[in-house]
XYZ file of N, CA and C in Angstrom:
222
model
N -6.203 -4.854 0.874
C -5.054 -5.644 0.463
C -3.859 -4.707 0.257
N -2.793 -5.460 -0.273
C -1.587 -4.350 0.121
C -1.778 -3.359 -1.281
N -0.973 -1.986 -1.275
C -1.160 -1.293 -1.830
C -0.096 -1.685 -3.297
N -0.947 -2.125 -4.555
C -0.162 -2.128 -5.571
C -0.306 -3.931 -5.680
N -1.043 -4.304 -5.177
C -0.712 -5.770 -5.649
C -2.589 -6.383 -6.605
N -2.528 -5.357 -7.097
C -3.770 -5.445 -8.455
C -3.030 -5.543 -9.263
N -1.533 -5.707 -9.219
C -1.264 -5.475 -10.951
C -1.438 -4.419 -12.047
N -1.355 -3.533 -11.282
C -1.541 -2.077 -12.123
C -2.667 -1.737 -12.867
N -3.812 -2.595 -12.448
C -5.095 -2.295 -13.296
C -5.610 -0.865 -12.750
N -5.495 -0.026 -13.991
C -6.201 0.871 -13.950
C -7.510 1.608 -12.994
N -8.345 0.647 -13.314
C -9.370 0.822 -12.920
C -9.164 0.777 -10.737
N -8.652 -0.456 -10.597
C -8.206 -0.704 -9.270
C -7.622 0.587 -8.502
N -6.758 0.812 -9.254
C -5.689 1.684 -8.958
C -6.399 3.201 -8.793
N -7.244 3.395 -9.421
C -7.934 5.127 -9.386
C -8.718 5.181 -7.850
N -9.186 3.614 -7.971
C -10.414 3.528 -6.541
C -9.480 3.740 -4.953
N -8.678 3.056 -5.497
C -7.293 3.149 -4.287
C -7.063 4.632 -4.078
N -6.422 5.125 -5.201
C -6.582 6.545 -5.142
C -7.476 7.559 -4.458
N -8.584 7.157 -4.759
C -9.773 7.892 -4.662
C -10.128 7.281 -2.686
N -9.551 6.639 -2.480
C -10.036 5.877 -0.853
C -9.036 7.164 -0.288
N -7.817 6.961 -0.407
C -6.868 7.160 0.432
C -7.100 8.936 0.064
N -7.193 9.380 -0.642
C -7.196 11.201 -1.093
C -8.477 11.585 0.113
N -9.598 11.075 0.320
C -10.588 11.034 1.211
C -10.556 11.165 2.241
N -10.210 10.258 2.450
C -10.058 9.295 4.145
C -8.791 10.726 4.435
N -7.847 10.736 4.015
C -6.754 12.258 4.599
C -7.446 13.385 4.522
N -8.396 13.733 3.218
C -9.001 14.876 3.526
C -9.714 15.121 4.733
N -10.331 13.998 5.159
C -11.728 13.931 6.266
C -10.888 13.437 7.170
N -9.095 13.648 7.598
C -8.698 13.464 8.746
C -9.363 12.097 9.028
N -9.294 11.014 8.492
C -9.878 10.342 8.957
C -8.290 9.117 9.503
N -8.969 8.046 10.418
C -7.243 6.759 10.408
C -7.328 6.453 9.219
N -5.983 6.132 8.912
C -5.455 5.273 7.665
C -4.324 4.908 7.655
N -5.124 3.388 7.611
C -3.547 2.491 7.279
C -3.382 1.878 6.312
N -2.739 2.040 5.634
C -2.000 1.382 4.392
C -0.703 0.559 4.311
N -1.352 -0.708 3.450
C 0.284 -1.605 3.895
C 0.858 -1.821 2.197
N 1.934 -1.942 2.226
C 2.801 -2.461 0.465
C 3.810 -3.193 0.796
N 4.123 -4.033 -0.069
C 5.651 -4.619 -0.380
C 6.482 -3.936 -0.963
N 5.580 -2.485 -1.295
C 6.502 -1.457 -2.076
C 7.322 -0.381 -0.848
N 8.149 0.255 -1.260
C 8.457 1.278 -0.812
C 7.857 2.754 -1.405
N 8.136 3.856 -0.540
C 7.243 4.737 -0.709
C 7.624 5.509 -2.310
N 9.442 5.364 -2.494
C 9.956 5.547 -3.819
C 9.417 4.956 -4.936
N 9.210 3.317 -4.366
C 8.545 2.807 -6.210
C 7.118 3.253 -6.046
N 6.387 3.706 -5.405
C 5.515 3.538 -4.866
C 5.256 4.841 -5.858
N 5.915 6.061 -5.707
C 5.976 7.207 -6.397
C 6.430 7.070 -8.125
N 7.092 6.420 -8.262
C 7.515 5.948 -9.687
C 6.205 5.042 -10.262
N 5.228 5.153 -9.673
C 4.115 4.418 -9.887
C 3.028 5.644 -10.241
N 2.812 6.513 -8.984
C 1.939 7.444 -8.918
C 2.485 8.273 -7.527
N 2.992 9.688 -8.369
C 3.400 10.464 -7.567
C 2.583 11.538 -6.302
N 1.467 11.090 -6.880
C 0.801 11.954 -6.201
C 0.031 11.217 -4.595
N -0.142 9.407 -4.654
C -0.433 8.809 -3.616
C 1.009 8.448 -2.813
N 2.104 8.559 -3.463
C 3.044 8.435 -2.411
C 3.222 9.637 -1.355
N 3.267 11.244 -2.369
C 3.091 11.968 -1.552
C 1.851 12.193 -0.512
N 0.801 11.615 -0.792
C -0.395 11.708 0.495
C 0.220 10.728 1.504
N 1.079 9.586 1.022
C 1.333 8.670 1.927
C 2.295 9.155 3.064
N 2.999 9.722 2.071
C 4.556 10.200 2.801
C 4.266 11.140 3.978
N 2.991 12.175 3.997
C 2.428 12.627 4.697
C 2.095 12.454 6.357
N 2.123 11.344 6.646
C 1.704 10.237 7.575
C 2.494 9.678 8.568
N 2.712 9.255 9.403
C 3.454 8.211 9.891
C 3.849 6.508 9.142
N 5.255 6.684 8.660
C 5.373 5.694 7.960
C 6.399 4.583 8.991
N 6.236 3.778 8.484
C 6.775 2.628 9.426
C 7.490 1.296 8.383
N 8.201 1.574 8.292
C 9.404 0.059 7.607
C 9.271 -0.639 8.281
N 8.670 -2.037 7.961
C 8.935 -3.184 8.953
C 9.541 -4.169 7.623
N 11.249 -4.735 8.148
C 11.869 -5.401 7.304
C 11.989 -6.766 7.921
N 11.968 -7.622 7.395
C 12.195 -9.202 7.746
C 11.804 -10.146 6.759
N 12.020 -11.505 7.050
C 11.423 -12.174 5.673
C 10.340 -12.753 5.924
N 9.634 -13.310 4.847
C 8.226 -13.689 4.386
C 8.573 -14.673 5.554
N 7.292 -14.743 6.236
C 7.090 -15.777 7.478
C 5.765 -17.115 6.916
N 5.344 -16.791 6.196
C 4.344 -17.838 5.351
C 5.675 -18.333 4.511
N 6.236 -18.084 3.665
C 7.045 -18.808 2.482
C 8.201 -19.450 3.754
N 9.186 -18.631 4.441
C 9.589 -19.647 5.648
C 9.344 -21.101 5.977
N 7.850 -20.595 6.731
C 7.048 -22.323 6.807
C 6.643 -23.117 6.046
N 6.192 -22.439 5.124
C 6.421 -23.639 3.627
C 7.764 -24.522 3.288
N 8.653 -23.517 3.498
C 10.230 -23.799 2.750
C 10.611 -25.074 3.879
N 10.369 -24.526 5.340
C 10.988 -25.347 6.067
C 9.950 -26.568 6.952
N 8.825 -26.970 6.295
C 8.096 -27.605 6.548
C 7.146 -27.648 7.957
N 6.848 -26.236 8.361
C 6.415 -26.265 9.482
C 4.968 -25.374 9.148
């Protein structure tokens, strides 16, 4: 699920940690998705933005395409 949308539970948040520190050590793929940016993302926990930042990062901006079709009845 996207990165940061546990709600800051602790516990969540270390395992996340603990996936992504891994998976880069062991060169392994990794993709990671957020509604965050990599800044709040760091104002969160500085140390998984920098593994993130590491990476090929990719901004994809546009609007919510589920809330869209809700809004506009399709």
């Amino acid at each position: 699920d996207d990165i940061w949308a546990q709600n800051d539970k602790e516990f969540g948040w270390e395992v996340v940690c603990s996936i992504v520190t891994k998976r880069l050590d062991w060169n392994r793929p990794t993709v990671a998705n957020s509604n965050l940016s990599l800044e709040a993302i760091a104002a969160k926990d500085a140390r998984l933005a920098s593994r993130l930042a590491g990476g090929n990062v990719l901004e994809l901006v546009g609007s919510d395409r589920r809330l869209s079709r809700l809004l506009n009845g399709r």
